Each structure stands twice: as structure tokens, then as C-alpha cells.
Coordinates of C-alpha atoms in Angstrom, one line a residue:
M1077 CA -43.8 55.5 155.7
K1078 CA -46.7 53.8 153.9
S1079 CA -45.6 52.0 150.7
R1080 CA -46.3 53.8 147.5
G1081 CA -46.4 50.5 145.7
M1082 CA -44.1 48.0 143.9
V1083 CA -43.1 47.2 140.3
V1084 CA -41.8 43.8 139.2
C1085 CA -40.6 43.2 135.7
P1086 CA -37.7 41.6 133.8
Q1087 CA -35.9 44.8 133.0
P1088 CA -34.3 47.1 135.7
E1089 CA -34.5 50.1 133.5
A1090 CA -38.2 49.7 132.9
A1091 CA -38.9 49.0 136.6
E1092 CA -37.2 52.4 137.3
A1093 CA -39.7 54.1 135.0
G1094 CA -42.6 52.5 136.8
V1095 CA -41.3 53.3 140.2
E1096 CA -40.7 57.0 139.3
A1097 CA -44.3 57.2 138.0
L1098 CA -45.6 55.9 141.4
R1099 CA -43.4 58.3 143.3
E1100 CA -44.7 61.2 141.3
G1101 CA -48.3 60.4 142.3
G1102 CA -49.2 58.2 139.4
N1103 CA -51.3 55.1 139.9
A1104 CA -50.7 51.5 138.8
V1105 CA -52.0 52.2 135.3
D1106 CA -49.6 55.1 134.9
A1107 CA -46.7 53.0 136.2
A1108 CA -47.6 50.1 134.0
I1109 CA -47.7 52.2 130.8
A1110 CA -44.5 54.0 131.6
C1111 CA -42.9 50.6 132.3
A1112 CA -44.3 49.2 129.0
F1113 CA -42.9 52.0 126.9
A1114 CA -39.5 51.7 128.5
Q1115 CA -39.6 47.9 127.9
S1116 CA -40.2 48.6 124.2
V1117 CA -36.9 50.4 124.1
V1118 CA -34.7 48.3 126.5
D1119 CA -36.0 44.9 125.5
P1120 CA -36.8 45.6 121.8
L1121 CA -37.3 42.0 120.6
M1122 CA -39.6 41.0 123.5
C1123 CA -42.2 43.7 123.1
G1124 CA -42.9 47.0 121.5
I1125 CA -45.4 49.6 120.2
A1126 CA -45.9 47.4 117.2
G1127 CA -46.9 44.4 119.3
F1128 CA -49.9 43.0 121.2
G1129 CA -50.9 41.9 124.7
S1130 CA -53.4 41.7 127.5
M1131 CA -53.7 43.9 130.7
A1132 CA -55.6 43.1 133.9
L1133 CA -56.4 45.8 136.3
W1134 CA -58.0 46.1 139.7
L1135 CA -58.6 49.6 141.0
P1136 CA -60.3 49.9 144.4
G1137 CA -63.5 51.9 144.7
S1138 CA -64.6 54.5 147.2
G1139 CA -67.6 52.5 148.4
A1140 CA -67.9 49.4 150.5
P1141 CA -64.7 47.4 151.3
G1142 CA -63.8 45.2 148.4
S1143 CA -65.6 47.4 145.8
G1144 CA -63.7 48.4 142.7
V1145 CA -63.1 47.9 139.0
N1146 CA -61.7 44.6 137.7
E1147 CA -61.3 45.0 133.9
Y1148 CA -59.2 43.7 131.0
F1149 CA -57.8 45.7 128.1
D1150 CA -57.1 43.0 125.5
F1151 CA -55.1 44.0 122.4
H1152 CA -54.4 40.8 120.5
A1153 CA -52.8 40.7 117.1
A1154 CA -55.3 40.4 114.3
A1155 CA -54.6 39.3 110.7
S1156 CA -54.7 42.1 108.1
S1157 CA -57.8 42.6 106.0
A1158 CA -55.7 41.7 103.0
V1159 CA -55.0 38.1 104.0
R1160 CA -56.8 35.0 102.5
P1161 CA -57.8 32.0 104.6
D1162 CA -56.2 29.5 102.2
M1163 CA -53.2 31.6 101.1
W1164 CA -50.6 29.3 102.8
A1165 CA -52.5 26.0 102.9
D1166 CA -50.2 24.3 100.3
I1167 CA -46.8 25.3 101.9
L1168 CA -47.2 23.8 105.4
E1169 CA -44.1 21.9 106.5
G1170 CA -44.8 21.3 110.2
E1171 CA -46.0 22.5 113.5
T1172 CA -43.8 23.5 116.5
R1173 CA -43.6 20.8 119.2
D1174 CA -45.1 23.1 121.9
G1175 CA -47.9 24.3 119.6
F1176 CA -46.4 27.9 119.3
G1177 CA -46.7 28.2 115.5
F1178 CA -46.4 26.6 112.1
I1179 CA -43.5 26.1 109.8
L1180 CA -44.1 27.1 106.2
K1181 CA -41.9 26.9 103.1
D1182 CA -39.5 29.8 103.0
R1183 CA -40.6 30.9 106.5
V1184 CA -42.9 33.5 105.0
N1185 CA -45.1 33.6 108.2
D1186 CA -42.0 33.7 110.5
I1187 CA -39.7 36.5 109.3
G1188 CA -40.1 39.4 107.0
Y1189 CA -43.0 41.6 106.0
Q1190 CA -45.7 38.9 105.6
A1191 CA -45.2 37.8 109.2
I1192 CA -46.6 41.1 110.6
A1193 CA -50.1 41.2 112.0
V1194 CA -52.0 44.4 112.9
P1195 CA -50.2 46.0 115.9
A1196 CA -52.6 47.0 118.7
A1197 CA -50.4 47.7 121.7
L1198 CA -50.0 51.4 121.5
R1199 CA -53.8 52.1 121.1
A1200 CA -54.4 49.9 124.2
Y1201 CA -51.9 51.9 126.2
E1202 CA -53.6 55.1 125.3
T1203 CA -57.1 53.8 125.9
A1204 CA -56.2 52.5 129.4
H1205 CA -54.4 55.7 130.3
R1206 CA -57.4 57.9 129.2
A1207 CA -59.7 55.7 131.2
Y1208 CA -57.7 55.5 134.5
G1209 CA -54.4 57.3 134.3
R1210 CA -53.5 60.3 136.4
L1211 CA -50.2 61.6 135.1
P1212 CA -50.0 63.4 131.7
W1213 CA -49.5 61.2 128.7
S1214 CA -46.3 62.9 127.8
R1215 CA -44.9 62.1 131.3
V1216 CA -45.5 58.3 131.0
V1217 CA -43.7 58.3 127.6
E1218 CA -40.8 60.4 128.7
P1219 CA -38.6 57.7 130.4
A1220 CA -38.7 55.6 127.2
I1221 CA -37.5 58.6 125.2
R1222 CA -34.7 59.0 127.6
W1223 CA -33.6 55.4 127.4
A1224 CA -33.7 55.5 123.6
E1225 CA -31.7 58.7 123.4
E1226 CA -29.2 58.2 126.2
G1227 CA -28.8 54.5 125.7
Y1228 CA -28.7 51.2 127.7
F1229 CA -26.7 48.1 127.5
V1230 CA -27.3 44.4 126.5
R1231 CA -28.2 42.4 129.6
P1232 CA -27.4 38.7 130.1
A1233 CA -30.9 37.5 129.3
M1234 CA -31.0 39.7 126.2
S1235 CA -27.7 38.3 125.1
A1236 CA -29.0 34.7 125.6
F1237 CA -32.0 35.4 123.4
F1238 CA -29.9 37.3 120.8
N1239 CA -27.8 34.1 120.4
E1240 CA -30.6 31.6 120.5
G1241 CA -30.5 29.3 117.5
S1242 CA -33.2 28.3 115.1
G1243 CA -35.5 25.4 115.7
M1244 CA -37.1 23.1 113.0
G1245 CA -37.2 25.7 110.3
R1246 CA -37.7 28.8 112.5
A1247 CA -35.4 31.8 112.0
A1248 CA -32.7 32.2 114.6
T1249 CA -32.8 35.4 116.6
A1250 CA -29.6 36.6 115.0
E1251 CA -31.4 36.5 111.6
R1252 CA -34.2 38.6 113.0
L1253 CA -31.7 41.1 114.4
A1254 CA -29.9 41.4 111.0
F1255 CA -33.0 41.3 108.8
S1256 CA -33.1 45.1 108.3
A1257 CA -30.3 47.7 107.9
T1258 CA -31.5 49.4 111.1
G1259 CA -31.4 46.1 113.0
R1260 CA -27.9 45.4 111.9
A1261 CA -26.7 48.8 112.9
L1262 CA -28.5 48.8 116.3
Y1263 CA -28.0 45.2 117.5
C1264 CA -25.1 43.7 115.6
T1265 CA -21.3 44.0 115.7
P1266 CA -19.4 45.0 112.6
S1267 CA -18.9 41.3 111.9
G1268 CA -22.6 40.8 111.9
A1269 CA -22.9 38.9 115.1
P1270 CA -25.3 39.9 117.9
K1271 CA -23.9 42.5 120.3
P1272 CA -22.6 40.8 123.5
T1273 CA -23.5 41.4 127.1
G1274 CA -22.6 44.9 128.2
A1275 CA -22.5 46.4 124.7
P1276 CA -24.2 49.8 124.5
I1277 CA -27.3 50.5 122.4
R1278 CA -28.7 53.9 121.5
N1279 CA -31.7 54.3 119.3
P1280 CA -32.3 57.9 118.3
D1281 CA -34.9 57.0 115.6
M1282 CA -37.0 55.4 118.3
A1283 CA -36.6 58.4 120.5
E1284 CA -38.0 60.6 117.7
T1285 CA -40.9 58.2 117.1
L1286 CA -41.7 58.3 120.8
R1287 CA -41.6 62.1 120.8
L1288 CA -44.2 62.2 118.1
I1289 CA -46.4 59.8 120.1
A1290 CA -45.9 61.8 123.3
R1291 CA -47.0 64.9 121.4
D1292 CA -49.8 63.6 119.2
G1293 CA -50.9 60.4 121.0
A1294 CA -51.5 57.1 119.4
D1295 CA -53.0 58.8 116.3
A1296 CA -49.5 59.6 115.2
F1297 CA -48.9 55.9 114.8
Y1298 CA -52.3 54.8 113.5
T1299 CA -53.4 57.6 111.2
G1300 CA -50.7 60.3 111.2
E1301 CA -47.1 60.8 110.2
I1302 CA -45.8 57.4 111.5
A1303 CA -48.7 55.6 109.8
K1304 CA -47.9 57.0 106.4
R1305 CA -44.3 55.7 106.7
I1306 CA -45.5 52.3 107.9
V1307 CA -48.0 51.8 105.1
A1308 CA -45.5 52.9 102.4
D1309 CA -42.9 50.4 103.7
M1310 CA -45.4 47.6 103.8
A1311 CA -46.7 48.3 100.3
A1312 CA -43.1 48.5 98.9
N1313 CA -42.2 45.1 100.4
G1314 CA -45.2 42.9 100.0
G1315 CA -46.6 43.2 103.5
F1316 CA -50.3 42.7 104.3
L1317 CA -50.7 45.7 106.7
T1318 CA -52.8 48.5 105.2
A1319 CA -53.8 52.0 106.2
D1320 CA -57.3 50.8 107.0
D1321 CA -56.0 48.1 109.2
L1322 CA -54.1 50.7 111.3
A1323 CA -56.9 53.2 111.3
N1324 CA -59.4 50.6 112.6
V1325 CA -57.4 49.4 115.6
A1326 CA -59.2 49.5 118.9
A1327 CA -58.4 48.0 122.3
Q1328 CA -61.0 45.6 123.6
R1329 CA -62.3 46.3 127.1
A1330 CA -63.7 43.1 128.6
E1331 CA -64.9 41.7 131.8
P1332 CA -62.5 39.2 133.4
L1333 CA -62.9 35.4 133.0
T1334 CA -63.4 34.2 136.5
G1335 CA -63.2 30.9 138.4
E1336 CA -62.6 29.6 141.8
Y1337 CA -59.7 27.4 143.2
R1338 CA -59.8 26.2 146.7
G1339 CA -61.9 29.1 147.8
R1340 CA -60.0 31.8 146.0
R1341 CA -61.4 33.8 143.1
I1342 CA -59.2 33.7 140.0
S1343 CA -59.6 36.6 137.7
T1344 CA -57.9 36.1 134.3
N1345 CA -58.3 37.1 130.6
P1346 CA -60.9 35.8 128.2
P1347 CA -60.2 34.2 124.8
P1348 CA -58.3 34.5 122.6
G1349 CA -56.0 34.8 125.7
G1350 CA -54.8 31.9 127.8
G1351 CA -57.0 32.4 130.8
V1352 CA -59.4 29.6 129.8
M1353 CA -56.5 27.1 129.9
L1354 CA -55.5 28.3 133.4
L1355 CA -59.0 27.9 134.8
E1356 CA -59.5 24.5 133.1
M1357 CA -56.3 23.2 134.6
L1358 CA -57.0 24.6 138.1
N1359 CA -60.5 23.0 138.0
I1360 CA -59.0 19.6 137.1
L1361 CA -56.3 19.8 139.7
E1362 CA -58.8 20.8 142.5
N1363 CA -59.9 17.2 142.4
F1364 CA -56.5 16.0 143.7
D1365 CA -54.7 16.4 147.0
L1366 CA -51.6 17.8 145.4
A1367 CA -49.9 18.5 148.7
A1368 CA -50.2 14.8 149.6
L1369 CA -48.6 13.8 146.2
G1370 CA -45.5 15.9 147.1
H1371 CA -44.1 18.9 145.2
N1372 CA -42.5 17.9 141.9
S1373 CA -42.7 14.2 142.8
P1374 CA -43.2 11.8 139.9
D1375 CA -46.9 11.4 140.9
Y1376 CA -47.4 15.1 141.1
M1377 CA -45.7 15.8 137.8
Q1378 CA -47.7 13.1 136.0
V1379 CA -51.0 14.4 137.3
V1380 CA -50.3 18.0 136.5
S1381 CA -48.8 17.2 133.1
E1382 CA -52.0 15.3 132.2
A1383 CA -54.1 18.3 133.1
M1384 CA -51.8 20.5 131.0
K1385 CA -52.2 18.1 128.0
R1386 CA -56.0 18.1 128.3
A1387 CA -56.2 21.9 128.4
T1388 CA -53.9 22.0 125.4
I1389 CA -56.0 19.7 123.4
D1390 CA -59.1 21.7 124.2
K1391 CA -57.3 25.0 123.3
D1392 CA -56.1 23.7 120.0
A1393 CA -59.5 22.4 119.0
R1394 CA -61.9 24.8 120.6
V1395 CA -60.4 28.1 121.6
G1396 CA -59.7 31.1 119.3
D1397 CA -61.1 34.5 118.5
P1398 CA -64.7 34.5 119.8
A1399 CA -65.7 36.9 117.1
F1400 CA -65.0 34.1 114.6
I1401 CA -65.7 30.8 116.4
D1402 CA -68.0 29.7 119.2
V1403 CA -65.8 29.1 122.2
P1404 CA -67.6 26.8 124.7
L1405 CA -66.5 28.8 127.8
D1406 CA -69.2 27.5 130.0
E1407 CA -68.1 23.9 129.4
L1408 CA -64.4 24.5 129.4
T1409 CA -64.5 26.3 132.7
S1410 CA -67.0 24.2 134.5
K1411 CA -66.3 22.1 137.6
A1412 CA -68.3 19.2 136.2
Y1413 CA -66.4 19.0 132.9
A1414 CA -63.1 19.2 134.9
A1415 CA -64.2 16.3 137.2
T1416 CA -64.7 14.0 134.2
L1417 CA -61.2 14.9 133.0
A1418 CA -59.8 14.3 136.5
E1419 CA -61.5 10.9 136.6
A1420 CA -59.8 9.9 133.4
I1421 CA -56.5 10.9 134.9
R1422 CA -57.2 8.8 138.0
R1423 CA -57.9 5.8 135.7
G1424 CA -54.4 6.2 134.3
E1425 CA -55.6 7.4 130.8
R1426 CA -52.9 9.3 129.0
A1427 CA -53.9 12.2 126.7
S1428 CA -52.4 12.5 123.3
V1429 CA -51.8 16.0 121.8
P1430 CA -52.1 16.1 118.0
R1431 CA -49.1 17.8 116.4
V1432 CA -48.1 18.1 112.7
G1433 CA -44.4 17.9 113.9
A1434 CA -41.4 20.1 114.6
N1435 CA -39.4 21.0 117.6
H1436 CA -39.2 24.6 118.8
V1437 CA -40.1 26.4 122.1
S1438 CA -40.6 30.1 122.1
R1439 CA -38.8 32.4 124.6
D1440 CA -40.1 35.9 123.7
T1441 CA -42.6 38.2 125.4
T1442 CA -42.4 40.3 128.6
H1443 CA -44.5 41.1 131.7
I1444 CA -45.2 43.7 134.4
S1445 CA -46.8 43.3 137.8
I1446 CA -47.6 46.4 139.7
V1447 CA -49.4 47.4 142.9
D1448 CA -49.8 51.0 143.9
G1449 CA -50.0 52.6 147.3
E1450 CA -53.8 52.6 147.2
G1451 CA -54.1 48.9 146.4
G1452 CA -54.6 49.3 142.6
C1453 CA -53.1 46.4 140.7
V1454 CA -52.0 45.9 137.1
S1455 CA -50.8 42.7 135.5
L1456 CA -49.7 43.3 131.9
T1457 CA -48.2 40.8 129.4
H1458 CA -47.2 42.1 126.0
S1459 CA -45.1 40.8 123.1
L1460 CA -44.0 40.9 119.5
G1461 CA -44.6 37.1 119.2
M1462 CA -41.6 35.8 117.4
P1463 CA -40.5 39.2 116.1
S1464 CA -40.6 39.7 112.3
G1465 CA -37.2 41.3 112.1
V1466 CA -38.7 44.2 110.1
I1467 CA -37.8 47.8 111.1
T1468 CA -38.9 50.6 108.9
D1469 CA -36.0 52.9 108.1
G1470 CA -36.1 55.9 110.4
L1471 CA -38.7 54.6 112.9
G1472 CA -36.6 52.5 115.2
F1473 CA -39.0 49.8 116.4
M1474 CA -39.4 46.2 115.3
Y1475 CA -42.8 44.8 114.2
N1476 CA -44.5 41.8 115.6
G1477 CA -44.3 38.4 113.8
C1478 CA -47.7 37.1 114.9
M1479 CA -48.8 35.5 111.6
G1480 CA -46.6 32.6 112.5
V1481 CA -49.1 31.3 115.1
F1482 CA -52.1 31.2 112.8
D1483 CA -53.0 27.8 111.4
P1484 CA -52.5 27.7 107.6
R1485 CA -55.1 24.9 107.4
P1486 CA -58.6 26.3 106.8
G1487 CA -61.3 25.0 109.1
H1488 CA -59.5 25.0 112.4
A1489 CA -60.0 27.1 115.5
G1490 CA -56.8 29.0 114.8
S1491 CA -57.1 29.3 111.0
I1492 CA -56.3 32.5 109.2
A1493 CA -59.1 35.0 108.5
P1494 CA -59.1 38.8 107.8
G1495 CA -59.4 40.6 111.1
K1496 CA -59.2 37.5 113.2
S1497 CA -57.0 37.5 116.3
R1498 CA -54.6 34.7 117.0
F1499 CA -54.7 32.7 120.2
S1500 CA -52.1 33.7 122.8
A1501 CA -51.2 31.9 126.0
M1502 CA -50.8 35.2 127.8
C1503 CA -52.7 35.1 131.0
P1504 CA -52.1 38.1 133.3
T1505 CA -54.0 37.1 136.4
I1506 CA -55.1 38.4 139.8
V1507 CA -56.0 36.0 142.6
F1508 CA -58.4 37.3 145.2
E1509 CA -58.8 36.3 148.9
G1510 CA -62.4 37.3 149.6
D1511 CA -62.9 40.6 147.9
S1512 CA -59.3 41.8 148.0
P1513 CA -56.5 41.0 145.6
S1514 CA -53.8 38.7 147.0
L1515 CA -51.6 37.6 144.0
V1516 CA -50.8 39.7 141.0
L1517 CA -48.8 37.7 138.4
G1518 CA -48.1 36.8 134.8
A1519 CA -45.2 35.7 132.7
P1520 CA -43.5 35.8 129.3
G1521 CA -42.6 32.5 127.7
G1522 CA -44.8 31.7 124.6
T1523 CA -47.0 28.6 125.0
Q1524 CA -45.3 28.0 128.4
I1525 CA -46.7 31.2 129.9
V1526 CA -49.9 29.6 131.3
M1527 CA -47.9 26.6 132.6
G1528 CA -45.6 28.8 134.6
V1529 CA -48.4 30.9 136.0
L1530 CA -50.3 27.7 137.0
Q1531 CA -47.4 26.3 138.9
V1532 CA -46.7 29.5 140.9
I1533 CA -50.4 29.6 141.9
L1534 CA -50.2 25.9 143.0
N1535 CA -46.9 26.5 144.9
V1536 CA -48.5 29.3 146.9
L1537 CA -52.0 27.9 147.5
D1538 CA -51.3 24.1 147.7
F1539 CA -47.8 24.1 149.1
G1540 CA -47.8 27.3 151.2
M1541 CA -44.6 28.7 149.6
N1542 CA -43.7 32.3 149.9
L1543 CA -43.6 34.1 146.6
A1544 CA -39.8 33.9 146.3
A1545 CA -39.9 30.1 146.7
A1546 CA -43.0 29.8 144.5
V1547 CA -41.4 31.6 141.6
S1548 CA -38.0 30.1 142.0
A1549 CA -39.1 26.5 142.3
P1550 CA -38.2 24.4 139.2
R1551 CA -41.0 23.9 136.7
F1552 CA -42.1 21.5 134.0
S1553 CA -44.6 21.6 131.1
S1554 CA -46.5 19.4 128.8
T1555 CA -48.0 21.3 125.9
G1556 CA -47.2 18.4 123.6
N1557 CA -46.8 14.7 124.3
A1558 CA -43.5 14.9 126.1
I1559 CA -42.8 16.5 129.5
D1560 CA -40.3 19.4 129.3
V1561 CA -38.4 19.8 132.5
S1562 CA -36.1 22.4 134.1
N1563 CA -32.6 21.0 134.5
R1564 CA -33.0 21.6 138.3
I1565 CA -35.6 18.7 138.5
P1566 CA -33.5 15.7 139.6
R1567 CA -32.9 12.8 137.2
Y1568 CA -34.0 10.3 139.9
V1569 CA -37.4 11.9 139.6
T1570 CA -37.5 11.9 135.8
R1571 CA -36.1 8.4 135.6
E1572 CA -39.2 7.1 137.4
L1573 CA -41.4 9.0 135.0
E1574 CA -39.5 7.5 132.0
E1575 CA -40.0 4.0 133.6
R1576 CA -43.7 4.7 133.4
G1577 CA -43.5 5.4 129.7
E1578 CA -43.2 9.2 129.8
T1579 CA -40.9 11.0 127.3
I1580 CA -38.8 13.5 129.2
I1581 CA -37.1 16.4 127.4
R1582 CA -34.6 18.1 129.8
N1583 CA -34.0 21.8 129.2
P1584 CA -30.3 22.8 129.8
V1585 CA -31.6 26.0 131.4
G1586 CA -32.3 25.8 135.1
Y1587 CA -34.9 28.6 135.2
T1588 CA -37.4 28.0 132.4
I1589 CA -41.0 27.1 131.5
G1590 CA -42.3 30.7 131.6
W1591 CA -40.7 33.4 133.6
V1592 CA -43.2 34.5 136.2
H1593 CA -43.1 37.9 137.8
G1594 CA -45.5 38.6 140.6
I1595 CA -46.5 40.4 143.8
H1596 CA -48.1 38.8 146.9
I1597 CA -50.1 41.3 148.8
H1598 CA -50.1 40.9 152.6
A1599 CA -51.9 43.1 155.2
D1600 CA -48.7 44.8 156.2
R1601 CA -46.3 44.4 153.2
L1602 CA -45.8 43.6 149.5
D1603 CA -43.7 40.6 148.5
G1604 CA -42.4 40.9 145.0
M1605 CA -40.4 38.4 143.0
A1606 CA -38.8 38.6 139.6
D1607 CA -38.1 35.3 137.9
P1608 CA -34.4 34.3 138.3
G1609 CA -34.4 33.3 134.6
R1610 CA -34.5 36.9 133.5
D1611 CA -32.6 40.1 134.5
G1612 CA -35.6 41.4 136.5
V1613 CA -36.1 43.2 139.7
A1614 CA -38.8 43.9 142.3
Y1615 CA -38.6 47.6 143.3
E1616 CA -40.7 49.2 146.0
A1617 CA -41.7 52.8 145.4

């Protein structure tokens, strides 16, 4: 029997929802949205209807071979109309080592009501479904309602995140879980500790919220009954989010940002997403014979890390919301500019990434990769950022904490402004062989997302790995001045790098630096791989 498609994501429960949608005649868009709703229930700190994200899609056309629609639905988190550009300028204490946010006095941007930016996820789901979905809206919401009402249990990766400690002033995940009365009841034991692996969770408030959304659409959240409760809670607790902010939310439909790497077309997301970093790094690395350097050899790691640092420097200084700053995309994605950076790397020049300080690496966000039986593809990354901890009584969902990534210093690419979207390293990507999609991939992992996606692409295209090997291979990253490495990279490799003057920070986790989930499309089969660092699955419909 011809395959009806495949779903790859970090949560088995959500993958089930996507597969069921495909089996009932839905397409990749239906399956992705059903999966995303389920993820918002069964991985509630990683994503949600009060979050943000970016979705790539390719839907084949009925015309010539290779014809079709390649489009992005971007729904980044914007600052409220009530913020001021200089409101936090005098309380800056530091910057995270990996560039994923700023540390402020009393953590006002990190946890609590002022951490919340305008949530756009739900409006984007509805917009994409109206444009391309086949199944009824209520049908794609239904599995999430079921999971919320009947319950699920804490998985190992959830438990690890629940128990993750604080870093350089950031709130620990346990603090976020326990911030609200609802959070303590849902996610904590009677002693106040996070629930352990295997503990059951039921969320009837979330089930009721989703029923309203299934009945009334996204308007229930943005202008209707749910909106009224959100706005009242924000006003009572000093939050920035207003009724006008919610009413004005719209998903941005955009053409993909495209490039070429070793003869393949790379389709990725435009700013303020991370696709520009991915293309810049690929362009730099195309100037090197990476296979000859040897996979994860000291020479390979040094070259790739220098490309990562240069893309990070450009991102910090020059990439942000294009509605507010002029992003020089033509230069940043040009082969000529990349060649000058590559030549500097050949000369042995080491880049230096400016950082205010601090030492924290984010681990939140989630992803879905889907291919349907007709060849339609969706790559969707969505998140709460570092979640705010806020849950409005009776609604059941946690809000994003996206204000933590805005630069509190006026005059920078990522500075705060009303209505401005923050940069995100999300880069849901589709790699094409000729006119046909070949790789559909993306990852959670904060600033490390783009570094994980980069290395999986290199593993497939430069080293000829199958997808399982490409996703499972140990990774490294340099989004600051050190090189972060998976604990599965041998010490005899990193010792040589240290002898060259590199600072190595060894992560105790074996599977880290983004958690890539992808599908490799072959003429006769689909190969899917869920990152071993999460609880995920690759299910064929």
C-alpha cells in the first residue's frame, strides 16, 4: 500500500494525532496543526496556543512536475503596544552566554506577567488551516481536547526539563511550574516539587478552552470570551498585553528565504527567524572540503565553529524584525560575502562574539516534520520561549516568556519597541533536490536550533549519512566564544582544540545542541528520525 505519509516529532501522543489526521484523508497541514494542538497539551512548557513559531510548507501543484506552493507562515512574538524602548535600560545585569536573552534585576523579563509578549500561534494555525487544510477545524483540535481531558503522563525528557536548574539569574523551570496556583496543581507534587516521570496529568481547564476554540475558532482567543479573561488577568497583575494587542494579531505569510548549497536549493524562513544564519553558514562552509577534513575532527570542528561565530556576530548586530530595521539580506546571504569570511577562517583569524556576560543555554521549544501521501511537506517549529510561568485561572495554558530575548539597550537590532518581533533561531527548513523536496527538518533548542539543523544538513550532504546517523551524530556549537560540545565527542578531539587555544565546554548530556527531527524523502520510501535526546517518534501513516 502506498504510504499515506509520516509524522516526526518529540511527543508520541502528538505524533498519534498527526498520523490519525493523515489516515482520515487530511493533508500535511491538517496533520501539522493537529499535532501542534496536541503538543500544546502534552508538552505544555515547550509550546502552546499562547506561543509563537514558524511554519514551512510545500504543497505539490497539479501542473508540471516540481510545481507547487512553497510558503512560510511566520508568527513571531511581538512586544506589546504598551512597552517603552528604554523601560529596562537601567536594570540590565548580563547577557546569556549563548545569546538567548538578557538578565535583568528581579528577572522581570524572564518570569511573570511582564515577560509575556503578544501570542500569535493560534491565529497562525487557523490561517494556515483556512488556506490549505482539508479536515474540519473542529477535527484537528479534537485530539488535543482528548489528551487534556483524559490525561497523559510525564515523559523522561519532560521530567529532565522540569528539574532543570537556573542559570546566571534565570528562573529554574521548577519556579515557572509553581508560579501560578494552576501550575502548582497541574505540574507539582504536594511537596511543591515537579511531578516525576510517569506521573499523570489531566488539564480539564485546557480542555474547555480548546472546546471554545474548536467551536468559535481563533476569535474566541483574540476577541471573544477567552480574550476578555486574558486581558482582565493582565491588567490586574501589571502585564503589558492589551485587548488591542490581541485583536490585531495576524500571521505573516511570506516567501521563503532561499539559497543553494552544493547544488541543492535550501528553503528556509526569513527574518526575524534563523534562516539567514543557516544560509550564511552554509555559504561559508561551501568554500571548504569538509569531507576531507573528517567528520567531527579538530580541523572540522574549528572551521565550522568559526562559521557559527561569524553568523552569530552578524545576527546580533544586523538581524531583527525587518519592519523595524534594515536587514541586509542580499549581503548576508551572498556567496561573495561568505567567501571573504571563509578566507579569514583559512588565514587562522578567530572571531570574537561580544557578550555582556552570563552562562545559560535554553532547552525549550518543539518541532514537527510531516510529509503526506501526496508529497506535501510541513516543517513547523513553535515555542513559548522560556515560559513565563503565568497561567490565567480557569484557562489551563501557560503564556510565553518572550520578552526575555529583547535587548533592553536602545539602539540595537534586537532592542525593545512596541509591536516589534524578537529574533528567533527557529529555522524550519526544506532541502530540495532539483524541483522536489528531499529533506524536511527543524529542531527545538533555543539559540542552538540553527546549529543543530546545520550539522544534520552537512552530515547528509557532505558525509553521505542516512538520516538516522545524521541526526544521531554528536554535535557541537559556538554561539559565543567557547565551543559547546556533546559529551559523546571524545576528549582526545577536544584536547587538541584546547591546545590550539579554544575554550571547550563539555555538556554532560550526550544528545544536545538542538534536537533535530526530520524526514528524508526517497523515491520509494520515507526515512524519518526523531532526535534521541527527546522522547520522540517517527510514525508512518
